[in-house]
GROMACS .gro file of C-alpha atoms in nm:
model
  476
    1MET     CA    1   0.739   0.172  -1.388
    2VAL     CA    2   1.013  -0.079  -1.320
    3LEU     CA    3   1.202  -0.051  -0.994
    4GLY     CA    4   1.555  -0.180  -0.988
    5LEU     CA    5   1.696  -0.312  -0.663
    6THR     CA    6   2.066  -0.371  -0.613
    7ALA     CA    7   2.163  -0.379  -0.254
    8SER     CA    8   1.867  -0.174  -0.173
    9LEU     CA    9   1.582  -0.041  -0.373
   10LEU     CA   10   1.622   0.126  -0.707
   11VAL     CA   11   1.325   0.317  -0.837
   12ALA     CA   12   1.321   0.459  -1.187
   13LEU     CA   13   1.131   0.752  -1.335
   14PRO     CA   14   1.021   0.777  -1.698
   15VAL     CA   15   1.293   0.894  -1.933
   16SER     CA   16   1.201   1.218  -2.103
   17ALA     CA   17   1.194   1.225  -2.482
   18GLY     CA   18   1.471   1.476  -2.521
   19ALA     CA   19   1.824   1.465  -2.652
   20GLN     CA   20   1.979   1.128  -2.577
   21PRO     CA   21   2.324   1.111  -2.418
   22ALA     CA   22   2.604   0.906  -2.561
   23GLY     CA   23   2.537   0.537  -2.521
   24ALA     CA   24   2.165   0.553  -2.594
   25GLU     CA   25   2.060   0.245  -2.790
   26ALA     CA   26   1.689   0.316  -2.821
   27PRO     CA   27   1.438   0.579  -2.709
   28GLY     CA   28   1.395   0.552  -2.334
   29LEU     CA   29   1.676   0.295  -2.295
   30TYR     CA   30   2.031   0.395  -2.211
   31VAL     CA   31   2.349   0.205  -2.143
   32VAL     CA   32   2.582   0.360  -1.889
   33GLN     CA   33   2.946   0.387  -1.985
   34PHE     CA   34   3.170   0.420  -1.680
   35ALA     CA   35   3.478   0.636  -1.684
   36GLY     CA   36   3.813   0.498  -1.577
   37ALA     CA   37   3.942   0.141  -1.573
   38PRO     CA   38   3.727  -0.153  -1.686
   39LEU     CA   39   3.493  -0.270  -1.413
   40ALA     CA   40   3.632  -0.621  -1.402
   41THR     CA   41   3.975  -0.496  -1.302
   42TYR     CA   42   3.858  -0.280  -1.014
   43SER     CA   43   3.901  -0.455  -0.680
   44GLY     CA   44   3.729  -0.175  -0.492
   45SER     CA   45   3.612  -0.137  -0.135
   46VAL     CA   46   3.343  -0.322   0.055
   47ALA     CA   47   2.995  -0.178   0.079
   48GLY     CA   48   2.733  -0.308   0.314
   49ILE     CA   49   2.390  -0.276   0.461
   50PRO     CA   50   2.391  -0.029   0.755
   51ALA     CA   51   2.459  -0.225   1.072
   52THR     CA   52   2.239  -0.021   1.304
   53HIS     CA   53   1.870   0.051   1.268
   54SER     CA   54   1.726   0.400   1.265
   55PRO     CA   55   1.426   0.464   1.490
   56LEU     CA   56   1.227   0.517   1.170
   57SER     CA   57   1.245   0.310   0.854
   58ARG     CA   58   1.544   0.443   0.665
   59ASP     CA   59   1.404   0.356   0.323
   60VAL     CA   60   1.056   0.495   0.361
   61GLY     CA   61   1.120   0.800   0.146
   62ALA     CA   62   1.269   0.629  -0.156
   63GLY     CA   63   0.949   0.639  -0.357
   64ARG     CA   64   0.832   0.987  -0.268
   65CYS     CA   65   0.939   1.115  -0.604
   66LEU     CA   66   0.651   0.915  -0.749
   67ALA     CA   67   0.376   1.057  -0.532
   68GLU     CA   68   0.135   1.324  -0.641
   69PRO     CA   69   0.107   1.629  -0.412
   70SER     CA   70  -0.190   1.473  -0.236
   71GLY     CA   71   0.002   1.149  -0.183
   72ARG     CA   72  -0.269   0.942  -0.352
   73SER     CA   73  -0.202   0.651  -0.582
   74GLY     CA   74  -0.269   0.722  -0.944
   75PRO     CA   75  -0.165   0.662  -1.304
   76ARG     CA   76   0.177   0.811  -1.234
   77ARG     CA   77   0.261   0.498  -1.042
   78ARG     CA   78   0.204   0.278  -1.346
   79GLY     CA   79   0.429   0.214  -1.640
   80HIS     CA   80   0.750   0.250  -1.439
   81ASP     CA   81   1.025   0.003  -1.358
   82HIS     CA   82   1.181   0.022  -1.013
   83ARG     CA   83   1.517  -0.140  -0.954
   84VAL     CA   84   1.630  -0.244  -0.607
   85ILE     CA   85   1.998  -0.310  -0.544
   86ASP     CA   86   2.019  -0.498  -0.216
   87GLY     CA   87   2.022  -0.848  -0.069
   88GLY     CA   88   1.760  -0.997  -0.300
   89PHE     CA   89   1.394  -1.072  -0.228
   90TRP     CA   90   1.169  -1.349  -0.098
   91PRO     CA   91   0.934  -1.428  -0.388
   92GLU     CA   92   0.674  -1.596  -0.165
   93ASN     CA   93   0.624  -1.273   0.029
   94PRO     CA   94   0.268  -1.148  -0.043
   95SER     CA   95   0.407  -0.798  -0.106
   96PHE     CA   96   0.546  -0.936  -0.433
   97ALA     CA   97   0.228  -1.111  -0.549
   98ALA     CA   98   0.126  -1.087  -0.914
   99LEU     CA   99  -0.072  -0.782  -1.022
  100PRO     CA  100  -0.423  -0.831  -1.163
  101GLU     CA  101  -0.445  -0.865  -1.539
  102PRO     CA  102  -0.484  -0.707  -1.785
  103ARG     CA  103  -0.238  -0.430  -1.697
  104PRO     CA  104  -0.300  -0.085  -1.850
  105ASP     CA  105   0.077  -0.026  -1.865
  106ALA     CA  106   0.167  -0.359  -2.026
  107ASP     CA  107   0.259  -0.206  -2.364
  108ALA     CA  108   0.473   0.067  -2.206
  109ILE     CA  109   0.665  -0.187  -1.998
  110ALA     CA  110   0.715  -0.424  -2.291
  111ALA     CA  111   0.847  -0.143  -2.509
  112LYS     CA  112   1.134  -0.052  -2.278
  113TRP     CA  113   1.206  -0.350  -2.055
  114SER     CA  114   1.484  -0.582  -2.173
  115GLY     CA  115   1.591  -0.741  -1.845
  116GLU     CA  116   1.592  -1.105  -1.739
  117CYS     CA  117   1.474  -1.325  -1.455
  118VAL     CA  118   1.793  -1.512  -1.362
  119THR     CA  119   1.647  -1.761  -1.115
  120GLY     CA  120   1.976  -1.878  -0.961
  121GLU     CA  121   2.158  -2.201  -0.880
  122HIS     CA  122   2.057  -2.254  -0.517
  123GLU     CA  123   1.703  -2.190  -0.389
  124PRO     CA  124   1.596  -2.030  -0.719
  125VAL     CA  125   1.333  -1.760  -0.741
  126THR     CA  126   1.038  -1.706  -0.969
  127CYS     CA  127   0.923  -1.383  -1.133
  128ASN     CA  128   0.578  -1.258  -1.229
  129ASN     CA  129   0.420  -0.941  -1.363
  130LYS     CA  130   0.511  -0.764  -1.036
  131VAL     CA  131   0.875  -0.871  -1.008
  132ILE     CA  132   0.962  -0.878  -1.376
  133GLY     CA  133   1.338  -0.912  -1.341
  134ALA     CA  134   1.597  -1.057  -1.106
  135ARG     CA  135   1.974  -1.096  -1.118
  136TRP     CA  136   2.251  -1.190  -0.872
  137TYR     CA  137   2.618  -1.095  -0.864
  138ASN     CA  138   2.896  -1.274  -0.677
  139GLN     CA  139   3.225  -1.192  -0.847
  140SER     CA  140   3.339  -1.059  -0.509
  141GLY     CA  141   3.295  -1.403  -0.353
  142TYR     CA  142   3.096  -1.277  -0.054
  143GLY     CA  143   2.807  -1.506  -0.142
  144ASP     CA  144   2.889  -1.827   0.045
  145PRO     CA  145   2.638  -2.107   0.116
  146ALA     CA  146   2.843  -2.182   0.429
  147ASN     CA  147   2.696  -1.859   0.572
  148GLY     CA  148   2.346  -1.975   0.489
  149GLU     CA  149   2.337  -1.770   0.170
  150PHE     CA  150   2.153  -1.863  -0.149
  151LEU     CA  151   2.334  -1.847  -0.482
  152SER     CA  152   2.032  -1.683  -0.638
  153PRO     CA  153   1.835  -1.358  -0.606
  154ARG     CA  154   1.663  -1.504  -0.297
  155ASP     CA  155   1.694  -1.285   0.013
  156ARG     CA  156   1.883  -1.436   0.309
  157ALA     CA  157   1.873  -1.160   0.572
  158GLY     CA  158   1.544  -0.984   0.493
  159HIS     CA  159   1.684  -0.639   0.417
  160GLY     CA  160   1.634  -0.670   0.043
  161SER     CA  161   1.270  -0.773   0.083
  162HIS     CA  162   1.222  -0.485   0.325
  163THR     CA  163   1.352  -0.221   0.086
  164ALA     CA  164   1.171  -0.363  -0.216
  165SER     CA  165   0.834  -0.388  -0.041
  166THR     CA  166   0.874  -0.038   0.106
  167ALA     CA  167   0.925   0.102  -0.242
  168ALA     CA  168   0.666  -0.089  -0.442
  169GLY     CA  169   0.500  -0.366  -0.242
  170VAL     CA  170   0.137  -0.446  -0.328
  171PRO     CA  171  -0.133  -0.389  -0.061
  172VAL     CA  172  -0.132  -0.662   0.205
  173ASP     CA  173  -0.311  -0.714   0.536
  174ALA     CA  174  -0.083  -0.619   0.826
  175SER     CA  175  -0.082  -0.660   1.202
  176ALA     CA  176   0.116  -0.510   1.489
  177ALA     CA  177   0.171  -0.710   1.810
  178GLY     CA  178  -0.094  -0.952   1.688
  179ALA     CA  179  -0.358  -0.683   1.632
  180PRO     CA  180  -0.479  -0.615   1.274
  181VAL     CA  181  -0.399  -0.263   1.149
  182GLY     CA  182  -0.552  -0.282   0.801
  183GLN     CA  183  -0.371  -0.283   0.470
  184VAL     CA  184  -0.025  -0.146   0.401
  185SER     CA  185   0.162  -0.108   0.073
  186GLY     CA  186   0.478   0.034  -0.074
  187MET     CA  187   0.506   0.387  -0.207
  188ALA     CA  188   0.435   0.278  -0.565
  189PRO     CA  189   0.223  -0.040  -0.540
  190ALA     CA  190   0.141  -0.053  -0.912
  191ALA     CA  191   0.504  -0.024  -1.027
  192ARG     CA  192   0.706  -0.322  -1.150
  193LEU     CA  193   1.016  -0.439  -0.967
  194ALA     CA  194   1.356  -0.559  -1.083
  195ILE     CA  195   1.570  -0.716  -0.810
  196TYR     CA  196   1.950  -0.702  -0.831
  197LYS     CA  197   2.123  -0.893  -0.552
  198ALA     CA  198   2.479  -0.776  -0.485
  199VAL     CA  199   2.493  -0.766  -0.105
  200TRP     CA  200   2.542  -1.092   0.082
  201HIS     CA  201   2.488  -1.214   0.436
  202VAL     CA  202   2.835  -1.273   0.586
  203ALA     CA  203   2.759  -1.277   0.962
  204PRO     CA  204   2.460  -1.215   1.190
  205GLY     CA  205   2.349  -0.857   1.124
  206VAL     CA  206   2.626  -0.796   0.870
  207GLY     CA  207   2.595  -0.775   0.491
  208ALA     CA  208   2.873  -0.702   0.242
  209GLY     CA  209   2.923  -0.664  -0.130
  210GLY     CA  210   3.215  -0.580  -0.357
  211THR     CA  211   3.230  -0.258  -0.553
  212THR     CA  212   3.279  -0.453  -0.876
  213ASP     CA  213   2.946  -0.630  -0.826
  214LEU     CA  214   2.767  -0.308  -0.733
  215LEU     CA  215   2.897  -0.131  -1.043
  216LYS     CA  216   2.776  -0.417  -1.261
  217THR     CA  217   2.427  -0.398  -1.109
  218ILE     CA  218   2.402  -0.027  -1.187
  219ASP     CA  219   2.524  -0.087  -1.542
  220ASP     CA  220   2.278  -0.373  -1.596
  221ALA     CA  221   1.984  -0.188  -1.442
  222VAL     CA  222   2.019   0.109  -1.675
  223ALA     CA  223   2.069  -0.120  -1.973
  224ASP     CA  224   1.762  -0.324  -1.872
  225GLY     CA  225   1.548  -0.011  -1.890
  226VAL     CA  226   1.467   0.078  -1.530
  227ASP     CA  227   1.332   0.421  -1.444
  228VAL     CA  228   1.430   0.450  -1.079
  229ILE     CA  229   1.717   0.306  -0.875
  230ASN     CA  230   1.701   0.273  -0.495
  231PHE     CA  231   2.034   0.217  -0.320
  232SER     CA  232   2.013   0.155   0.056
  233ILE     CA  233   2.381   0.073   0.090
  234GLY     CA  234   2.678   0.255   0.237
  235ASP     CA  235   3.050   0.199   0.269
  236GLY     CA  236   3.139   0.429   0.558
  237TYR     CA  237   3.403   0.614   0.356
  238ASP     CA  238   3.402   0.979   0.255
  239GLU     CA  239   3.619   0.933  -0.053
  240PHE     CA  240   3.483   0.968  -0.404
  241ASP     CA  241   3.450   0.615  -0.545
  242PRO     CA  242   3.345   0.442  -0.870
  243THR     CA  243   2.981   0.401  -0.763
  244ASP     CA  244   2.956   0.780  -0.746
  245VAL     CA  245   3.065   0.795  -1.110
  246ALA     CA  246   2.821   0.518  -1.199
  247PHE     CA  247   2.530   0.705  -1.046
  248PHE     CA  248   2.637   1.025  -1.221
  249ASN     CA  249   2.615   0.845  -1.554
  250ALA     CA  250   2.285   0.681  -1.457
  251ALA     CA  251   2.140   1.021  -1.372
  252ALA     CA  252   2.272   1.159  -1.701
  253ALA     CA  253   2.086   0.877  -1.874
  254GLY     CA  254   1.760   0.993  -1.715
  255VAL     CA  255   1.740   0.741  -1.430
  256PHE     CA  256   1.630   0.877  -1.094
  257VAL     CA  257   1.862   0.754  -0.816
  258ALA     CA  258   1.755   0.745  -0.449
  259THR     CA  259   2.027   0.660  -0.198
  260ALA     CA  260   2.030   0.605   0.178
  261ALA     CA  261   2.189   0.871   0.398
  262GLY     CA  262   2.324   0.603   0.631
  263ASN     CA  263   2.290   0.535   1.002
  264SER     CA  264   2.636   0.622   1.134
  265GLY     CA  265   2.899   0.894   1.139
  266PRO     CA  266   3.071   1.134   1.376
  267GLY     CA  267   2.790   1.388   1.380
  268ALA     CA  268   2.411   1.397   1.397
  269GLY     CA  269   2.404   1.533   1.042
  270THR     CA  270   2.667   1.307   0.888
  271LEU     CA  271   2.549   1.180   0.549
  272ASP     CA  272   2.652   0.894   0.325
  273ASN     CA  273   2.580   0.896  -0.049
  274ALA     CA  274   2.550   1.275  -0.059
  275GLN     CA  275   2.647   1.336  -0.421
  276ALA     CA  276   2.475   1.623  -0.600
  277TRP     CA  277   2.326   1.399  -0.872
  278VAL     CA  278   2.139   1.160  -0.641
  279THR     CA  279   1.852   1.210  -0.398
  280THR     CA  280   1.978   1.128  -0.049
  281VAL     CA  281   1.696   0.996   0.170
  282ALA     CA  282   1.688   0.982   0.549
  283ALA     CA  283   1.443   0.964   0.837
  284GLY     CA  284   1.510   1.180   1.140
  285THR     CA  285   1.402   1.191   1.502
  286HIS     CA  286   1.323   1.474   1.742
  287ASP     CA  287   1.344   1.527   2.114
  288VAL     CA  288   0.976   1.600   2.174
  289ARG     CA  289   0.836   1.385   2.452
  290TYR     CA  290   0.473   1.318   2.530
  291ALA     CA  291   0.506   1.280   2.906
  292LYS     CA  292   0.251   1.280   3.183
  293ALA     CA  293   0.290   1.258   3.559
  294VAL     CA  294   0.197   0.923   3.711
  295THR     CA  295   0.118   0.872   4.078
  296LEU     CA  296   0.248   0.539   4.200
  297GLY     CA  297   0.133   0.349   4.505
  298LYS     CA  298   0.349   0.237   4.795
  299PRO     CA  299   0.556  -0.076   4.730
  300SER     CA  300   0.437  -0.221   5.060
  301ASN     CA  301   0.082  -0.224   4.919
  302VAL     CA  302   0.169  -0.468   4.642
  303ASN     CA  303  -0.070  -0.758   4.707
  304TYR     CA  304   0.187  -1.020   4.808
  305PRO     CA  305   0.108  -1.289   5.068
  306SER     CA  306   0.385  -1.136   5.281
  307ILE     CA  307   0.395  -0.787   5.432
  308ALA     CA  308   0.729  -0.604   5.414
  309ILE     CA  309   0.800  -0.242   5.509
  310GLY     CA  310   1.152  -0.109   5.466
  311ASP     CA  311   1.262   0.233   5.599
  312PHE     CA  312   0.970   0.226   5.840
  313VAL     CA  313   0.899   0.538   6.049
  314GLY     CA  314   0.607   0.605   6.282
  315ARG     CA  315   0.309   0.417   6.146
  316GLN     CA  316   0.181   0.281   5.817
  317THR     CA  317  -0.130   0.101   5.696
  318VAL     CA  318  -0.119  -0.160   5.421
  319THR     CA  319  -0.403  -0.337   5.239
  320ARG     CA  320  -0.427  -0.699   5.130
  321THR     CA  321  -0.691  -0.891   4.933
  322VAL     CA  322  -0.746  -1.267   4.961
  323THR     CA  323  -0.940  -1.494   4.724
  324ASP     CA  324  -1.114  -1.822   4.807
  325THR     CA  325  -0.986  -2.134   4.629
  326THR     CA  326  -1.194  -2.395   4.819
  327GLY     CA  327  -1.520  -2.331   4.637
  328ARG     CA  328  -1.719  -2.276   4.956
  329ASP     CA  329  -1.822  -1.982   5.177
  330SER     CA  330  -1.610  -1.942   5.486
  331VAL     CA  331  -1.546  -1.711   5.781
  332TYR     CA  332  -1.184  -1.654   5.884
  333THR     CA  333  -1.048  -1.520   6.214
  334VAL     CA  334  -0.707  -1.356   6.242
  335LYS     CA  335  -0.426  -1.424   6.491
  336VAL     CA  336  -0.141  -1.172   6.508
  337GLU     CA  337   0.219  -1.228   6.616
  338ALA     CA  338   0.363  -0.877   6.609
  339PRO     CA  339   0.734  -0.813   6.548
  340PRO     CA  340   0.927  -0.709   6.863
  341GLY     CA  341   0.876  -0.340   6.945
  342ILE     CA  342   0.596  -0.309   6.685
  343THR     CA  343   0.218  -0.310   6.732
  344VAL     CA  344   0.000  -0.462   6.459
  345LYS     CA  345  -0.376  -0.417   6.431
  346VAL     CA  346  -0.589  -0.591   6.165
  347SER     CA  347  -0.926  -0.460   6.050
  348PRO     CA  348  -1.158  -0.642   6.036
  349THR     CA  349  -1.049  -0.921   6.267
  350GLU     CA  350  -1.309  -1.152   6.114
  351LEU     CA  351  -1.324  -1.193   5.738
  352THR     CA  352  -1.613  -1.341   5.539
  353VAL     CA  353  -1.498  -1.479   5.206
  354PRO     CA  354  -1.763  -1.605   4.958
  355ALA     CA  355  -1.703  -1.916   4.749
  356GLY     CA  356  -1.464  -1.820   4.470
  357GLY     CA  357  -1.482  -1.458   4.583
  358SER     CA  358  -1.244  -1.210   4.742
  359ALA     CA  359  -1.226  -0.997   5.055
  360SER     CA  360  -0.989  -0.724   5.170
  361PHE     CA  361  -0.842  -0.624   5.505
  362GLN     CA  362  -0.609  -0.356   5.639
  363VAL     CA  363  -0.304  -0.397   5.859
  364LYS     CA  364  -0.195  -0.096   6.070
  365VAL     CA  365   0.169  -0.115   6.177
  366THR     CA  366   0.297   0.124   6.447
  367ALA     CA  367   0.643   0.167   6.598
  368ALA     CA  368   0.622   0.132   6.978
  369THR     CA  369   0.968   0.052   7.119
  370PRO     CA  370   1.149  -0.057   6.805
  371ILE     CA  371   1.513  -0.149   6.762
  372MET     CA  372   1.633   0.093   6.497
  373ASN     CA  373   1.791  -0.007   6.168
  374ARG     CA  374   1.722  -0.379   6.212
  375TYR     CA  375   1.452  -0.596   6.062
  376ALA     CA  376   1.190  -0.729   6.303
  377PHE     CA  377   0.975  -1.027   6.207
  378GLY     CA  378   0.626  -1.146   6.290
  379SER     CA  379   0.318  -1.288   6.118
  380LEU     CA  380  -0.059  -1.293   6.095
  381THR     CA  381  -0.262  -1.608   6.036
  382TRP     CA  382  -0.620  -1.645   5.912
  383SER     CA  383  -0.806  -1.967   5.999
  384ASP     CA  384  -1.161  -2.101   5.962
  385ARG     CA  385  -1.356  -2.381   6.128
  386ALA     CA  386  -1.282  -2.619   5.842
  387GLY     CA  387  -0.914  -2.616   5.935
  388HIS     CA  388  -0.789  -2.390   5.657
  389ARG     CA  389  -0.498  -2.167   5.759
  390VAL     CA  390  -0.349  -1.876   5.562
  391ARG     CA  391  -0.026  -1.730   5.705
  392SER     CA  392   0.135  -1.399   5.603
  393PRO     CA  393   0.487  -1.324   5.733
  394ILE     CA  394   0.562  -0.966   5.843
  395ALA     CA  395   0.902  -0.795   5.809
  396VAL     CA  396   0.957  -0.437   5.929
  397LYS     CA  397   1.277  -0.228   5.942
  398PRO     CA  398   1.239   0.077   6.169
  399ILE     CA  399   1.476   0.370   6.105
  400MET     CA  400   1.556   0.688   6.300
  401VAL     CA  401   1.480   0.941   6.027
  402ARG     CA  402   1.349   0.922   5.674
  403HIS     CA  403   1.496   1.191   5.450
  404PRO     CA  404   1.606   1.238   5.089
  405ALA     CA  405   1.960   1.130   5.009
  406ALA     CA  406   2.047   1.478   4.878
  407ILE     CA  407   1.900   1.819   4.801
  408THR     CA  408   2.024   2.071   4.549
  409GLY     CA  409   2.002   2.446   4.522
  410SER     CA  410   2.163   2.739   4.345
  411GLY     CA  411   2.249   3.101   4.414
  412SER     CA  412   2.459   3.279   4.675
  413ALA     CA  413   2.173   3.315   4.926
  414GLY     CA  414   1.836   3.162   5.004
  415SER     CA  415   1.692   2.841   5.146
  416GLN     CA  416   1.595   2.495   5.033
  417ALA     CA  417   1.319   2.284   5.188
  418LEU     CA  418   1.411   1.943   5.328
  419GLN     CA  419   1.134   1.697   5.411
  420VAL     CA  420   1.225   1.489   5.715
  421THR     CA  421   1.011   1.227   5.893
  422PRO     CA  422   1.135   1.110   6.235
  423GLY     CA  423   1.092   0.750   6.340
  424TYR     CA  424   1.057   0.820   6.712
  425SER     CA  425   0.886   1.057   6.956
  426GLY     CA  426   1.110   1.328   7.096
  427THR     CA  427   1.320   1.620   6.984
  428LEU     CA  428   1.484   1.628   6.645
  429LYS     CA  429   1.759   1.887   6.609
  430ALA     CA  430   1.928   2.002   6.291
  431ALA     CA  431   2.256   2.191   6.264
  432PRO     CA  432   2.449   2.290   5.952
  433LEU     CA  433   2.797   2.153   5.901
  434GLY     CA  434   3.003   2.360   5.662
  435LEU     CA  435   3.357   2.361   5.530
  436THR     CA  436   3.644   2.388   5.776
  437ALA     CA  437   3.888   2.678   5.768
  438PRO     CA  438   4.172   2.636   5.519
  439SER     CA  439   4.513   2.520   5.638
  440VAL     CA  440   4.798   2.760   5.547
  441THR     CA  441   5.164   2.655   5.541
  442THR     CA  442   5.446   2.906   5.484
  443SER     CA  443   5.794   2.807   5.364
  444ARG     CA  444   6.107   2.976   5.220
  445LEU     CA  445   6.262   2.870   4.890
  446VAL     CA  446   6.620   2.750   4.915
  447GLY     CA  447   6.866   2.732   4.624
  448THR     CA  448   7.022   2.933   4.344
  449CYS     CA  449   6.938   3.010   3.987
  450THR     CA  450   7.226   3.020   3.733
  451SER     CA  451   7.234   3.029   3.359
  452SER     CA  452   7.559   3.006   3.164
  453ALA     CA  453   7.372   3.072   2.844
  454THR     CA  454   7.256   3.415   2.954
  455GLY     CA  455   7.541   3.501   3.184
  456LEU     CA  456   7.308   3.556   3.482
  457SER     CA  457   7.465   3.526   3.823
  458SER     CA  458   7.321   3.343   4.118
  459VAL     CA  459   7.031   3.523   4.280
  460PRO     CA  460   6.865   3.448   4.612
  461PRO     CA  461   6.491   3.387   4.636
  462ARG     CA  462   6.304   3.717   4.626
  463ALA     CA  463   5.988   3.614   4.802
  464GLU     CA  464   5.834   3.360   5.033
  465ARG     CA  465   5.590   3.109   4.893
  466SER     CA  466   5.277   2.998   5.076
  467SER     CA  467   5.070   2.690   5.005
  468ILE     CA  468   4.701   2.672   5.098
  469SER     CA  469   4.534   2.337   5.121
  470PRO     CA  470   4.170   2.323   5.012
  471ALA     CA  471   3.900   2.330   5.275
  472ARG     CA  472   3.772   1.989   5.372
  473HIS     CA  473   3.441   1.867   5.507
  474PRO     CA  474   3.478   1.739   5.866
  475TRP     CA  475   3.342   1.399   5.752
  476ALA     CA  476   3.596   1.360   5.472
   0.00000   0.00000   0.00000
């Protein structure tokens, strides 16, 4: 099989030995004739690589037509030419390494393949028995070395290599986040590739190609003898355009065409390249979540040298662990300077730390006569006989009451629990505060109503009008 790649990946299926459509030059080889004006005179629109990435690889399904029901590799993946129309390829990529010789499909490929390896003018490429053909098209003028592009089939942005290797890359060792994950390959690793570069890097994350160039790639791919065309390109328009006609003729010639559904549109199901004669490929997502509850610790227990407790009520115990860096055993004694209005107790008060080892202690903080809603500061200091001192600052902010910022409920009757923790000893009262009574203002309309068009006479107001202001919360 020979895969043809234009701006994406083109994969071709074997042409059946039936009646040949007009334009057939030889069994299994067809030349597409496009309807309408000559290609060279069509200015056309701009097509490009999708600007946003799907959560899943958008081209992964392009080669599914080649898989057996079990999904295993087999003879069906040999003897076919896949054509990729995209941004070119990087020939040094191991996914495009030469296939082992001799090839069992060599005669079948030689009988139908008539393409070329056009290496290019700038940063030329090389072909082998894996990538057996390459061409590049720049009549549109989008290919500009000033943008870092190569005037050759060489891939500048990486999208072309991505689509080509997804369709028919050979097995290679892969890793994820630095960890080996085994071998990966394209959908048809034994198929041959033909690369047709018609999309060019024009800005970071942006690729573009002219319709004239894209039409020429489709024409050339069919004439070269590809079996499958993969087209991971979209233009964002819903109008019928010349590439649709080109793919219709390619399909009529027996070439299987796989196109990308696109990554944008007004709706979740908006499709690009949705013609009836192509296979539109997409990867979707779902809203299933694999969630599990996680119990988190208190932020004040994070093992910092300092001890900080915000929104402090009543009492709280925190834990700290220290590690020796002197390389010798030592015994430390603690000295506490408690914040004003706060009592601080450390347990144990004497800490034995082995050389290079660690030891833990607890600090119990209790509100005695605190000043509410203000930070109070203190410290604790560990010292040994060798003169080593380790100081930990303490910052505590006592508050009157700890409570959730809001609670929600529904229904016309019932109750809702509210967890409240007071920061002092005494009585805590709660009283509901509801909406105030509405304010009603009454006034009388003044004026007349006349209409010369209807001949109505002046009439006095028939009723009083009252305005009612909405109820307001007393805190508003």
